[in-house]
PDB file of C-alpha atoms in Angstrom:
ATOM      1  CA  MET E 639      21.741  -1.822  -1.226  1.00  0.00           C
ATOM      2  CA  ARG E 640      20.679  -1.041  -4.845  1.00  0.00           C
ATOM      3  CA  SER E 641      17.247  -2.474  -4.275  1.00  0.00           C
ATOM      4  CA  ASN E 642      16.918  -0.500  -0.715  1.00  0.00           C
ATOM      5  CA  ILE E 643      17.736   2.608  -3.050  1.00  0.00           C
ATOM      6  CA  SER E 644      15.454   1.822  -5.551  1.00  0.00           C
ATOM      7  CA  ALA E 645      12.663   1.178  -2.927  1.00  0.00           C
ATOM      8  CA  PHE E 646      13.676   4.736  -1.187  1.00  0.00           C
ATOM      9  CA  LEU E 647      13.404   6.377  -4.458  1.00  0.00           C
ATOM     10  CA  SER E 648      10.013   4.632  -5.630  1.00  0.00           C
ATOM     11  CA  GLY E 649       8.621   5.664  -2.222  1.00  0.00           C
ATOM     12  CA  LEU E 650       9.784   9.293  -2.526  1.00  0.00           C
ATOM     13  CA  LEU E 651       8.289   9.592  -6.202  1.00  0.00           C
ATOM     14  CA  PHE E 652       5.099   8.213  -4.872  1.00  0.00           C
ATOM     15  CA  ALA E 653       4.942  10.591  -1.801  1.00  0.00           C
ATOM     16  CA  ILE E 654       5.870  13.475  -4.246  1.00  0.00           C
ATOM     17  CA  GLY E 655       2.962  12.542  -6.689  1.00  0.00           C
ATOM     18  CA  LEU E 656       0.527  12.143  -3.816  1.00  0.00           C
ATOM     19  CA  GLY E 657       1.374  15.588  -2.487  1.00  0.00           C
ATOM     20  CA  ILE E 658       1.205  17.265  -5.668  1.00  0.00           C
ATOM     21  CA  SER E 659      -2.073  15.902  -6.525  1.00  0.00           C
ATOM     22  CA  GLY E 660      -3.524  16.642  -3.092  1.00  0.00           C
ATOM     23  CA  MET E 661      -4.207  13.136  -1.929  1.00  0.00           C
ATOM     24  CA  THR E 662      -2.437  13.841   1.271  1.00  0.00           C
ATOM     25  CA  ASP E 663      -5.473  15.837   2.569  1.00  0.00           C
ATOM     26  CA  PRO E 664      -8.212  13.585   3.852  1.00  0.00           C
ATOM     27  CA  ALA E 665     -10.686  15.964   2.794  1.00  0.00           C
ATOM     28  CA  ASN E 666     -10.004  15.064  -0.682  1.00  0.00           C
ATOM     29  CA  VAL E 667      -9.986  11.298  -0.021  1.00  0.00           C
ATOM     30  CA  LEU E 668     -13.348  11.622   2.008  1.00  0.00           C
ATOM     31  CA  GLY E 669     -14.893  13.557  -0.878  1.00  0.00           C
ATOM     32  CA  PHE E 670     -13.919  10.714  -3.395  1.00  0.00           C
ATOM     33  CA  LEU E 671     -15.407   8.128  -0.987  1.00  0.00           C
ATOM     34  CA  ASP E 672     -18.834  10.221  -0.618  1.00  0.00           C
ATOM     35  CA  LEU E 673     -20.708   8.971  -3.527  1.00  0.00           C
ATOM     36  CA  ALA E 674     -23.967   9.900  -2.138  1.00  0.00           C
ATOM     37  CA  GLY E 675     -22.862  13.457  -1.475  1.00  0.00           C
ATOM     38  CA  ASP E 676     -20.767  16.117  -3.249  1.00  0.00           C
ATOM     39  CA  TRP E 677     -18.492  13.359  -4.741  1.00  0.00           C
ATOM     40  CA  ASP E 678     -14.831  14.629  -5.720  1.00  0.00           C
ATOM     41  CA  TYR E 679     -13.904  12.572  -8.883  1.00  0.00           C
ATOM     42  CA  ARG E 680      -9.911  13.591  -8.985  1.00  0.00           C
ATOM     43  CA  LEU E 681      -8.794  10.479  -6.891  1.00  0.00           C
ATOM     44  CA  ALA E 682     -10.029   8.339  -9.878  1.00  0.00           C
ATOM     45  CA  PHE E 683      -7.649  10.314 -12.084  1.00  0.00           C
ATOM     46  CA  VAL E 684      -4.664   9.790  -9.773  1.00  0.00           C
ATOM     47  CA  MET E 685      -5.530   5.950  -9.823  1.00  0.00           C
ATOM     48  CA  GLY E 686      -6.170   5.777 -13.150  1.00  0.00           C
ATOM     49  CA  GLY E 687      -2.782   7.623 -14.295  1.00  0.00           C
ATOM     50  CA  ALA E 688      -0.856   5.081 -11.791  1.00  0.00           C
ATOM     51  CA  ILE E 689      -2.686   2.133 -13.679  1.00  0.00           C
ATOM     52  CA  ALA E 690      -2.047   3.720 -17.172  1.00  0.00           C
ATOM     53  CA  VAL E 691       1.822   3.949 -16.247  1.00  0.00           C
ATOM     54  CA  HIS E 692       1.905   0.316 -15.026  1.00  0.00           C
ATOM     55  CA  ALA E 693      -0.241  -0.962 -17.711  1.00  0.00           C
ATOM     56  CA  ALA E 694       2.242   0.793 -20.480  1.00  0.00           C
ATOM     57  CA  LEU E 695       5.277  -0.241 -18.582  1.00  0.00           C
ATOM     58  CA  ARG E 696       4.508  -3.785 -17.447  1.00  0.00           C
ATOM     59  CA  PRO E 697       4.962  -5.747 -20.902  1.00  0.00           C
ATOM     60  CA  PHE E 698       8.697  -3.935 -21.228  1.00  0.00           C
ATOM     61  CA  ILE E 699       9.421  -4.977 -17.537  1.00  0.00           C
ATOM     62  CA  HIS E 700       8.462  -8.390 -18.025  1.00  0.00           C
ATOM     63  CA  LYS E 701      10.300  -9.111 -21.208  1.00  0.00           C
ATOM     64  CA  ARG E 702      13.546  -8.431 -19.051  1.00  0.00           C
ATOM     65  CA  GLU E 703      15.317 -11.557 -17.724  1.00  0.00           C
ATOM     66  CA  ARG E 704      15.551  -9.888 -14.135  1.00  0.00           C
ATOM     67  CA  PRO E 705      14.656  -6.659 -12.597  1.00  0.00           C
ATOM     68  CA  LEU E 706      16.875  -3.729 -12.870  1.00  0.00           C
ATOM     69  CA  PHE E 707      17.789  -3.958  -8.773  1.00  0.00           C
ATOM     70  CA  ALA E 708      16.933  -7.411  -7.628  1.00  0.00           C
ATOM     71  CA  ALA E 709      18.139 -11.081  -8.708  1.00  0.00           C
ATOM     72  CA  THR E 710      14.766 -12.324  -9.629  1.00  0.00           C
ATOM     73  CA  PHE E 711      11.117 -11.012 -10.173  1.00  0.00           C
ATOM     74  CA  PRO E 712       9.142 -11.773  -7.041  1.00  0.00           C
ATOM     75  CA  SER E 713       6.932 -14.681  -7.182  1.00  0.00           C
ATOM     76  CA  PHE E 714       3.245 -14.111  -5.792  1.00  0.00           C
ATOM     77  CA  SER E 715       1.092 -16.978  -4.692  1.00  0.00           C
ATOM     78  CA  ALA E 716      -2.341 -16.169  -6.364  1.00  0.00           C
ATOM     79  CA  SER E 717      -5.035 -17.403  -4.204  1.00  0.00           C
ATOM     80  CA  GLY E 718      -8.661 -16.669  -4.733  1.00  0.00           C
ATOM     81  CA  VAL E 719     -10.907 -14.782  -2.957  1.00  0.00           C
ATOM     82  CA  ASP E 720     -11.368 -15.865   0.603  1.00  0.00           C
ATOM     83  CA  ARG E 721     -12.793 -14.948   3.911  1.00  0.00           C
ATOM     84  CA  ARG E 722      -9.489 -13.516   5.083  1.00  0.00           C
ATOM     85  CA  LEU E 723      -9.049 -11.014   1.929  1.00  0.00           C
ATOM     86  CA  LEU E 724     -12.994  -9.823   2.369  1.00  0.00           C
ATOM     87  CA  VAL E 725     -12.414  -9.053   6.208  1.00  0.00           C
ATOM     88  CA  GLY E 726      -9.081  -7.453   5.493  1.00  0.00           C
ATOM     89  CA  ALA E 727     -10.441  -5.278   2.722  1.00  0.00           C
ATOM     90  CA  GLY E 728     -13.641  -4.434   4.697  1.00  0.00           C
ATOM     91  CA  LEU E 729     -11.383  -3.343   7.467  1.00  0.00           C
ATOM     92  CA  PHE E 730      -9.028  -1.481   5.504  1.00  0.00           C
ATOM     93  CA  GLY E 731     -12.089   0.371   3.775  1.00  0.00           C
ATOM     94  CA  VAL E 732     -13.682   1.172   7.281  1.00  0.00           C
ATOM     95  CA  GLY E 733     -10.590   2.713   8.569  1.00  0.00           C
ATOM     96  CA  TRP E 734      -9.939   4.743   5.191  1.00  0.00           C
ATOM     97  CA  GLY E 735     -13.296   6.061   5.558  1.00  0.00           C
ATOM     98  CA  LEU E 736     -13.173   7.007   9.255  1.00  0.00           C
ATOM     99  CA  GLY E 737      -9.814   8.364   8.865  1.00  0.00           C
ATOM    100  CA  GLY E 738      -9.334   9.675   5.395  1.00  0.00           C
ATOM    101  CA  TYR E 739      -5.962   8.254   5.326  1.00  0.00           C
ATOM    102  CA  CYS E 740      -4.626   4.983   3.551  1.00  0.00           C
ATOM    103  CA  PRO E 741      -0.955   3.918   4.551  1.00  0.00           C
ATOM    104  CA  GLY E 742       0.599   5.921   1.650  1.00  0.00           C
ATOM    105  CA  PRO E 743      -0.827   9.044   2.150  1.00  0.00           C
ATOM    106  CA  ALA E 744      -0.507   8.847   5.852  1.00  0.00           C
ATOM    107  CA  LEU E 745       3.190   8.278   5.889  1.00  0.00           C
ATOM    108  CA  ALA E 746       3.878  10.744   3.293  1.00  0.00           C
ATOM    109  CA  SER E 747       1.790  13.395   5.557  1.00  0.00           C
ATOM    110  CA  LEU E 748       3.567  12.616   9.043  1.00  0.00           C
ATOM    111  CA  ALA E 749       5.808  15.579   7.783  1.00  0.00           C
ATOM    112  CA  THR E 750       2.824  18.075   8.260  1.00  0.00           C
ATOM    113  CA  GLY E 751       3.087  16.919  12.144  1.00  0.00           C
ATOM    114  CA  ALA E 752      -0.792  16.877  12.031  1.00  0.00           C
ATOM    115  CA  THR E 753      -1.895  15.515  15.576  1.00  0.00           C
ATOM    116  CA  GLN E 754      -4.442  13.089  14.085  1.00  0.00           C
ATOM    117  CA  LEU E 755      -1.382  11.565  12.097  1.00  0.00           C
ATOM    118  CA  LEU E 756       0.428  11.199  15.171  1.00  0.00           C
ATOM    119  CA  VAL E 757      -2.233   8.935  16.407  1.00  0.00           C
ATOM    120  CA  PHE E 758      -3.279   7.328  13.391  1.00  0.00           C
ATOM    121  CA  VAL E 759       0.051   6.341  11.938  1.00  0.00           C
ATOM    122  CA  PRO E 760       0.826   4.480  15.259  1.00  0.00           C
ATOM    123  CA  ALA E 761      -2.556   2.760  15.274  1.00  0.00           C
ATOM    124  CA  MET E 762      -2.085   1.843  11.791  1.00  0.00           C
ATOM    125  CA  PHE E 763       1.360  -0.211  12.932  1.00  0.00           C
ATOM    126  CA  ALA E 764      -0.020  -1.562  15.688  1.00  0.00           C
ATOM    127  CA  GLY E 765      -3.335  -2.954  13.484  1.00  0.00           C
ATOM    128  CA  MET E 766      -0.718  -4.366  11.021  1.00  0.00           C
ATOM    129  CA  ALA E 767       1.126  -5.867  14.068  1.00  0.00           C
ATOM    130  CA  LEU E 768      -2.083  -7.490  15.483  1.00  0.00           C
ATOM    131  CA  ALA E 769      -3.109  -8.956  12.095  1.00  0.00           C
ATOM    132  CA  GLN E 770      -0.015 -11.087  12.174  1.00  0.00           C
ATOM    133  CA  VAL E 771      -0.897 -12.794  15.282  1.00  0.00           C
ATOM    134  CA  PRO E 772      -3.466 -15.389  14.048  1.00  0.00           C
ATOM    135  CA  ARG E 773      -1.104 -16.089  11.120  1.00  0.00           C
ATOM    136  CA  ALA E 774       1.539 -16.662  13.528  1.00  0.00           C
ATOM    137  CA  ARG E 775      -0.426 -19.073  15.474  1.00  0.00           C
ATOM    138  CA  ARG E 776      -1.649 -20.938  12.673  1.00  0.00           C
ATOM    139  CA  SER E 777       2.024 -21.126  11.565  1.00  0.00           C
ATOM    140  CA  ALA E 778       3.234 -22.236  15.176  1.00  0.00           C
ATOM    141  CA  SER E 779       0.654 -25.060  15.352  1.00  0.00           C
ATOM    142  CA  ALA E 780       1.495 -26.407  11.821  1.00  0.00           C
ATOM    143  CA  GLY E 781       5.000 -26.128  12.891  1.00  0.00           C
ATOM    144  CA  THR E 782       5.937 -23.879   9.704  1.00  0.00           C
ATOM    145  CA  PRO E 783       7.969 -20.741   9.949  1.00  0.00           C
ATOM    146  CA  VAL E 784       6.369 -17.158   9.835  1.00  0.00           C
ATOM    147  CA  PRO E 785       8.380 -15.129   7.024  1.00  0.00           C
ATOM    148  CA  GLY E 786      10.158 -12.121   8.669  1.00  0.00           C
ATOM    149  CA  ALA E 787       9.855 -13.914  12.274  1.00  0.00           C
ATOM    150  CA  SER E 788      13.011 -14.453  14.192  1.00  0.00           C
ATOM    151  CA  PRO E 789      13.617 -18.245  14.592  1.00  0.00           C
ATOM    152  CA  THR E 790      13.216 -19.632  18.197  1.00  0.00           C
ATOM    153  CA  PRO E 791      16.544 -20.879  19.793  1.00  0.00           C
TER     154      PRO E 791
END
């Protein structure tokens, strides 16, 4: 329960930060991506601020025996740059460039009720689900369970 509250509060803080910085407005994001035109550098400061806070706190966090709201720190399998990563990053970038939203700002902006978000967000979730299909097929053929999938009877 504490981890869910922590996740909710972290997400809320993130959404508030996006709203205050103006990054829920796709025009600001598209301005940042327009390097050849009238480039809007403000998103670089938002990202730089996030990186600076993380860089300052990370050493203190990892000195702890365990996280505040979980039993253990998550383990991440650090695999190299592969085809799957490059294709996913490319598709993400194209979607970001066309829509002006990435997932965080899109979800934070849902409260505005903008019609484009009512189309973008379901399409985003559909894309996330479709991206899992090849992974599930590979796992099924290898006989390994897919994390998050319900076991078959």
